Amino acid sequence: MTDIAALKQELVTANRILAKENVLDSFGHITVRHPDKPNHFFMSRARAPEVLVESDILEMTLEGVVVGPEPSPGKPYSERFIHGAIFEARPDVMSVVHNHSPSVIPFSVTGRKMKPIMHMCAPIGNDIPTWDIRTKFGDTNLLVTNMDMARDLAKMLGPRTVSLMRGHGSVVAGRSIRDVVFTSIYMEKNADMLIKSLTIGDEVMYLSDGEVAANAGARAGFTLERGWENWCNKVSRPYIALEWDMGPGFSKTDK
Ligand code: MN
């Protein structure tokens, strides 16, 4: 039986970290799939990530219907459908971030592709699409407010880790809360470093497909743990160490 209280605590910690690390501001959200009910997920009521607490966390169906009483005060996030549609399309995904990560947005509105330039940023992958809500839904306020829109976005994401959203932000999918937090933070850093690189050099040397693949394989649990422990400390939240599979050639004391 999973410790749901601990999972909610982890989700709150993730919200604080993403706000601190410039991925979320007053807007954007992170969710986690219910470990025992794969057709449900957990998400805060609509509240800024930096101030929400455990009691704000709601359980909802993949269609975005709140399980139990509606939050009072408050309401669910209007863009909760993004998460449900990605969980629906991707059984491998356990956690999703939707953000308006500020350095990433320029790559959603220009022809310039975002690709990793630094090894820690490899998890974003070399093939990052941009979903444009206008292609299928015409002129909107750009918010993803129903399952139709969200499923279209999930289709663009496909099997990837990241899809940008034109003039809006991005989605990040991963195997755990710690995984999507890591990827989201390093995507923001990559975008910032790439913009700087483009201003000082004629040509930018990106990671090769082989380097991206090699780094993805090397990002074992201890890499996530080192980042997570540090980020927890920065937001004064408890760090709970996880058991992880180090892979061949490592011991648990290698950090
Ligand atoms: Mn949004």
CSV table of C-alpha atoms and ligand atoms in Angstrom, one decimal:
chain,number,residue,atom,x,y,z
A,1,MET,CA,0.0,0.0,0.0
A,2,THR,CA,1.4,3.3,-1.0
A,3,ASP,CA,1.9,6.1,1.5
A,4,ILE,CA,-0.4,8.7,-0.1
A,5,ALA,CA,0.4,11.3,2.6
A,6,ALA,CA,4.1,11.1,1.8
A,7,LEU,CA,3.4,11.4,-1.9
A,8,LYS,CA,1.3,14.5,-1.3
A,9,GLN,CA,4.2,15.9,0.7
A,10,GLU,CA,6.6,15.2,-2.1
A,11,LEU,CA,4.2,17.0,-4.6
A,12,VAL,CA,4.1,20.1,-2.3
A,13,THR,CA,7.9,20.0,-2.1
A,14,ALA,CA,8.1,19.8,-5.9
A,15,ASN,CA,5.9,22.8,-6.3
A,16,ARG,CA,8.1,24.9,-4.0
A,17,ILE,CA,11.3,23.8,-5.8
A,18,LEU,CA,9.9,24.6,-9.2
A,19,ALA,CA,8.9,28.0,-8.0
A,20,LYS,CA,12.3,28.6,-6.5
A,21,GLU,CA,14.1,27.5,-9.6
A,22,ASN,CA,12.3,29.8,-11.9
A,23,VAL,CA,10.2,27.1,-13.7
A,24,LEU,CA,6.8,28.1,-12.2
A,25,ASP,CA,5.8,31.5,-10.9
A,26,SER,CA,2.2,32.1,-9.7
A,27,PHE,CA,1.1,29.8,-12.5
A,28,GLY,CA,1.8,26.4,-13.9
A,29,HIS,CA,1.5,23.0,-12.1
A,30,ILE,CA,2.9,19.6,-11.4
A,31,THR,CA,0.9,16.4,-11.0
A,32,VAL,CA,1.6,12.8,-10.0
A,33,ARG,CA,-0.4,9.7,-11.1
A,34,HIS,CA,-2.1,7.8,-8.3
A,35,PRO,CA,0.2,4.8,-7.7
A,36,ASP,CA,-2.7,2.4,-6.8
A,37,LYS,CA,-5.3,3.8,-9.2
A,38,PRO,CA,-3.7,4.5,-12.6
A,39,ASN,CA,-6.8,6.3,-13.8
A,40,HIS,CA,-6.5,9.0,-11.1
A,41,PHE,CA,-3.9,11.6,-10.4
A,42,PHE,CA,-3.1,14.2,-7.7
A,43,MET,CA,-2.9,18.0,-8.2
A,44,SER,CA,-3.3,21.0,-6.0
A,45,ARG,CA,-6.4,23.2,-6.2
A,46,ALA,CA,-5.8,26.4,-8.2
A,47,ARG,CA,-3.2,28.1,-6.1
A,48,ALA,CA,0.3,29.5,-6.6
A,49,PRO,CA,2.9,26.7,-6.3
A,50,GLU,CA,4.9,28.7,-3.7
A,51,VAL,CA,2.1,28.9,-1.2
A,52,LEU,CA,0.0,25.7,-1.6
A,53,VAL,CA,0.0,23.1,1.1
A,54,GLU,CA,-0.8,19.4,1.5
A,55,SER,CA,-4.5,20.0,2.2
A,56,ASP,CA,-4.8,21.7,-1.2
A,57,ILE,CA,-4.0,18.5,-3.0
A,58,LEU,CA,-7.0,17.0,-4.9
A,59,GLU,CA,-7.5,13.5,-6.4
A,60,MET,CA,-9.0,13.6,-9.8
A,61,THR,CA,-9.9,11.4,-12.7
A,62,LEU,CA,-8.0,11.5,-16.0
A,63,GLU,CA,-10.9,13.6,-17.4
A,64,GLY,CA,-10.3,16.2,-14.7
A,65,VAL,CA,-13.3,15.4,-12.5
A,66,VAL,CA,-12.5,16.0,-8.8
A,67,VAL,CA,-12.9,12.9,-6.6
A,68,GLY,CA,-14.8,13.8,-3.5
A,69,PRO,CA,-16.0,17.3,-2.6
A,70,GLU,CA,-15.0,20.3,-4.8
A,71,PRO,CA,-12.4,22.4,-3.1
A,72,SER,CA,-13.7,25.1,-0.8
A,73,PRO,CA,-12.4,27.7,-0.9
A,74,GLY,CA,-10.9,27.6,-4.4
A,75,LYS,CA,-11.3,25.6,-7.6
A,76,PRO,CA,-9.4,23.2,-9.7
A,77,TYR,CA,-6.8,24.5,-12.2
A,78,SER,CA,-8.6,25.2,-15.5
A,79,GLU,CA,-5.7,23.5,-17.4
A,80,ARG,CA,-5.8,20.3,-15.4
A,81,PHE,CA,-6.9,18.4,-18.6
A,82,ILE,CA,-3.3,18.7,-19.9
A,83,HIS,CA,-2.1,16.3,-17.2
A,84,GLY,CA,-5.0,13.8,-17.6
A,85,ALA,CA,-4.6,13.5,-21.3
A,86,ILE,CA,-0.8,12.9,-21.0
A,87,PHE,CA,-1.4,10.2,-18.3
A,88,GLU,CA,-4.1,8.7,-20.6
A,89,ALA,CA,-1.8,8.5,-23.6
A,90,ARG,CA,1.4,7.5,-21.8
A,91,PRO,CA,1.2,4.6,-19.3
A,92,ASP,CA,4.9,5.0,-18.7
A,93,VAL,CA,4.4,8.6,-17.4
A,94,MET,CA,4.0,9.0,-13.6
A,95,SER,CA,4.4,12.8,-13.3
A,96,VAL,CA,3.8,15.8,-15.5
A,97,VAL,CA,4.8,19.5,-15.3
A,98,HIS,CA,3.1,22.2,-17.2
A,99,ASN,CA,5.0,25.5,-17.0
A,100,HIS,CA,5.5,28.9,-18.5
A,101,SER,CA,9.3,28.6,-18.0
A,102,PRO,CA,10.3,32.1,-19.1
A,103,SER,CA,13.6,31.3,-21.0
A,104,VAL,CA,11.8,28.5,-22.9
A,105,ILE,CA,9.0,30.6,-24.4
A,106,PRO,CA,11.1,32.3,-27.0
A,107,PHE,CA,11.8,28.9,-28.6
A,108,SER,CA,8.0,28.4,-29.0
A,109,VAL,CA,7.4,31.6,-31.0
A,110,THR,CA,10.5,31.6,-33.3
A,111,GLY,CA,11.9,29.2,-35.9
A,112,ARG,CA,14.8,28.5,-33.5
A,113,LYS,CA,14.7,25.0,-32.2
A,114,MET,CA,15.6,24.3,-28.6
A,115,LYS,CA,18.1,21.5,-28.3
A,116,PRO,CA,20.4,20.5,-25.4
A,117,ILE,CA,23.8,22.2,-25.4
A,118,MET,CA,25.1,21.0,-22.0
A,119,HIS,CA,25.2,17.5,-20.6
A,120,MET,CA,22.9,18.0,-17.6
A,121,CYS,CA,20.2,19.2,-20.0
A,122,ALA,CA,20.3,16.1,-22.2
A,123,PRO,CA,17.0,14.7,-20.7
A,124,ILE,CA,15.0,17.2,-22.7
A,125,GLY,CA,16.0,15.2,-25.9
A,126,ASN,CA,17.0,16.4,-29.3
A,127,ASP,CA,13.5,16.3,-30.9
A,128,ILE,CA,11.3,18.9,-29.2
A,129,PRO,CA,8.1,19.7,-31.1
A,130,THR,CA,6.0,22.8,-30.6
A,131,TRP,CA,2.3,22.4,-30.3
A,132,ASP,CA,0.2,25.3,-31.6
A,133,ILE,CA,-3.3,25.5,-30.3
A,134,ARG,CA,-4.4,27.6,-33.2
A,135,THR,CA,-3.7,24.9,-35.7
A,136,LYS,CA,-6.8,22.9,-34.7
A,137,PHE,CA,-8.8,25.3,-32.4
A,138,GLY,CA,-8.3,28.7,-34.1
A,139,ASP,CA,-8.1,31.9,-32.0
A,140,THR,CA,-8.4,31.1,-28.3
A,141,ASN,CA,-7.0,32.6,-25.1
A,142,LEU,CA,-4.3,29.8,-25.5
A,143,LEU,CA,-5.4,27.9,-22.4
A,144,VAL,CA,-5.9,24.2,-22.6
A,145,THR,CA,-9.4,24.0,-21.0
A,146,ASN,CA,-10.9,20.7,-22.2
A,147,MET,CA,-9.9,17.1,-23.0
A,148,ASP,CA,-10.1,17.7,-26.8
A,149,MET,CA,-7.4,20.3,-26.6
A,150,ALA,CA,-5.4,18.3,-24.1
A,151,ARG,CA,-5.5,15.1,-26.2
A,152,ASP,CA,-4.3,17.1,-29.2
A,153,LEU,CA,-1.3,18.3,-27.2
A,154,ALA,CA,-0.6,14.8,-25.8
A,155,LYS,CA,-0.6,13.6,-29.4
A,156,MET,CA,2.1,16.2,-30.3
A,157,LEU,CA,4.1,15.1,-27.3
A,158,GLY,CA,4.0,11.5,-28.5
A,159,PRO,CA,6.7,9.3,-26.8
A,160,ARG,CA,8.9,12.3,-26.1
A,161,THR,CA,9.8,14.0,-22.8
A,162,VAL,CA,9.0,17.6,-23.7
A,163,SER,CA,6.7,19.5,-26.0
A,164,LEU,CA,6.7,23.3,-26.3
A,165,MET,CA,3.3,25.1,-26.5
A,166,ARG,CA,3.4,28.1,-28.8
A,167,GLY,CA,3.1,31.4,-27.0
A,168,HIS,CA,2.4,29.7,-23.8
A,169,GLY,CA,4.9,27.3,-22.2
A,170,SER,CA,5.6,23.6,-22.3
A,171,VAL,CA,4.8,20.2,-20.9
A,172,VAL,CA,7.4,17.8,-19.3
A,173,ALA,CA,6.6,14.1,-18.8
A,174,GLY,CA,8.6,11.7,-16.7
A,175,ARG,CA,8.9,8.6,-14.5
A,176,SER,CA,8.6,10.3,-11.2
A,177,ILE,CA,8.2,13.7,-9.5
A,178,ARG,CA,11.9,13.9,-9.0
A,179,ASP,CA,12.5,13.1,-12.7
A,180,VAL,CA,10.2,15.8,-14.1
A,181,VAL,CA,11.5,18.4,-11.6
A,182,PHE,CA,15.1,17.7,-12.7
A,183,THR,CA,14.2,17.8,-16.4
A,184,SER,CA,12.1,21.0,-16.0
A,185,ILE,CA,14.9,22.8,-14.1
A,186,TYR,CA,17.5,21.9,-16.6
A,187,MET,CA,15.3,22.8,-19.5
A,188,GLU,CA,15.0,26.3,-18.2
A,189,LYS,CA,18.8,26.5,-17.7
A,190,ASN,CA,19.4,25.1,-21.2
A,191,ALA,CA,17.1,27.7,-22.7
A,192,ASP,CA,18.9,30.5,-20.9
A,193,MET,CA,22.4,29.2,-21.8
A,194,LEU,CA,21.3,28.7,-25.4
A,195,ILE,CA,20.0,32.2,-25.8
A,196,LYS,CA,23.3,33.5,-24.4
A,197,SER,CA,25.3,31.2,-26.8
A,198,LEU,CA,23.3,32.5,-29.7
A,199,THR,CA,24.2,36.1,-28.9
A,200,ILE,CA,28.0,35.5,-28.8
A,201,GLY,CA,28.6,32.9,-31.4
A,202,ASP,CA,27.8,32.4,-35.1
A,203,GLU,CA,27.3,28.7,-34.6
A,204,VAL,CA,26.2,26.8,-31.6
A,205,MET,CA,27.5,23.2,-31.0
A,206,TYR,CA,24.6,21.1,-29.7
A,207,LEU,CA,24.9,17.7,-28.1
A,208,SER,CA,24.8,15.0,-30.7
A,209,ASP,CA,22.1,12.3,-30.7
A,210,GLY,CA,24.6,9.9,-29.4
A,211,GLU,CA,25.6,12.2,-26.5
A,212,VAL,CA,22.0,12.7,-25.6
A,213,ALA,CA,21.4,9.0,-25.5
A,214,ALA,CA,24.6,8.4,-23.5
A,215,ASN,CA,23.6,11.0,-20.9
A,216,ALA,CA,20.0,9.6,-20.6
A,217,GLY,CA,21.4,6.2,-19.7
A,218,ALA,CA,23.9,7.7,-17.2
A,219,ARG,CA,21.2,9.7,-15.3
A,220,ALA,CA,20.8,7.1,-12.6
A,221,GLY,CA,18.9,7.6,-9.4
A,222,PHE,CA,21.9,9.1,-7.5
A,223,THR,CA,22.0,12.1,-9.9
A,224,LEU,CA,18.3,12.9,-9.2
A,225,GLU,CA,18.9,12.4,-5.5
A,226,ARG,CA,21.8,14.8,-5.4
A,227,GLY,CA,19.8,17.5,-7.1
A,228,TRP,CA,16.6,16.8,-5.1
A,229,GLU,CA,18.4,16.9,-1.7
A,230,ASN,CA,20.0,20.3,-2.6
A,231,TRP,CA,16.7,21.7,-3.9
A,232,CYS,CA,14.8,20.5,-0.8
A,233,ASN,CA,17.3,22.3,1.4
A,234,LYS,CA,16.9,25.5,-0.6
A,235,VAL,CA,13.2,25.6,0.0
A,236,SER,CA,13.4,24.3,3.6
A,237,ARG,CA,11.5,21.2,3.0
A,238,PRO,CA,12.5,17.7,4.4
A,239,TYR,CA,14.6,15.6,2.2
A,240,ILE,CA,13.4,12.0,2.1
A,241,ALA,CA,16.1,9.7,0.7
A,242,LEU,CA,14.8,7.1,-1.8
A,243,GLU,CA,16.2,3.7,-2.6
A,244,TRP,CA,17.5,3.5,-6.1
A,245,ASP,CA,18.9,1.1,-8.6
A,246,MET,CA,22.5,2.3,-9.2
A,247,GLY,CA,23.1,0.1,-12.2
A,248,PRO,CA,26.2,-2.0,-12.6
A,249,GLY,CA,29.5,-0.6,-11.3
A,250,PHE,CA,28.2,1.6,-8.6
A,251,SER,CA,27.6,1.3,-4.9
A,252,LYS,CA,25.1,3.2,-2.8
A,253,THR,CA,27.9,5.3,-1.4
A,254,ASP,CA,28.7,6.8,-4.8
A,255,LYS,CA,27.1,10.2,-4.8
B,1,MN,MN,-0.6,27.4,-18.8
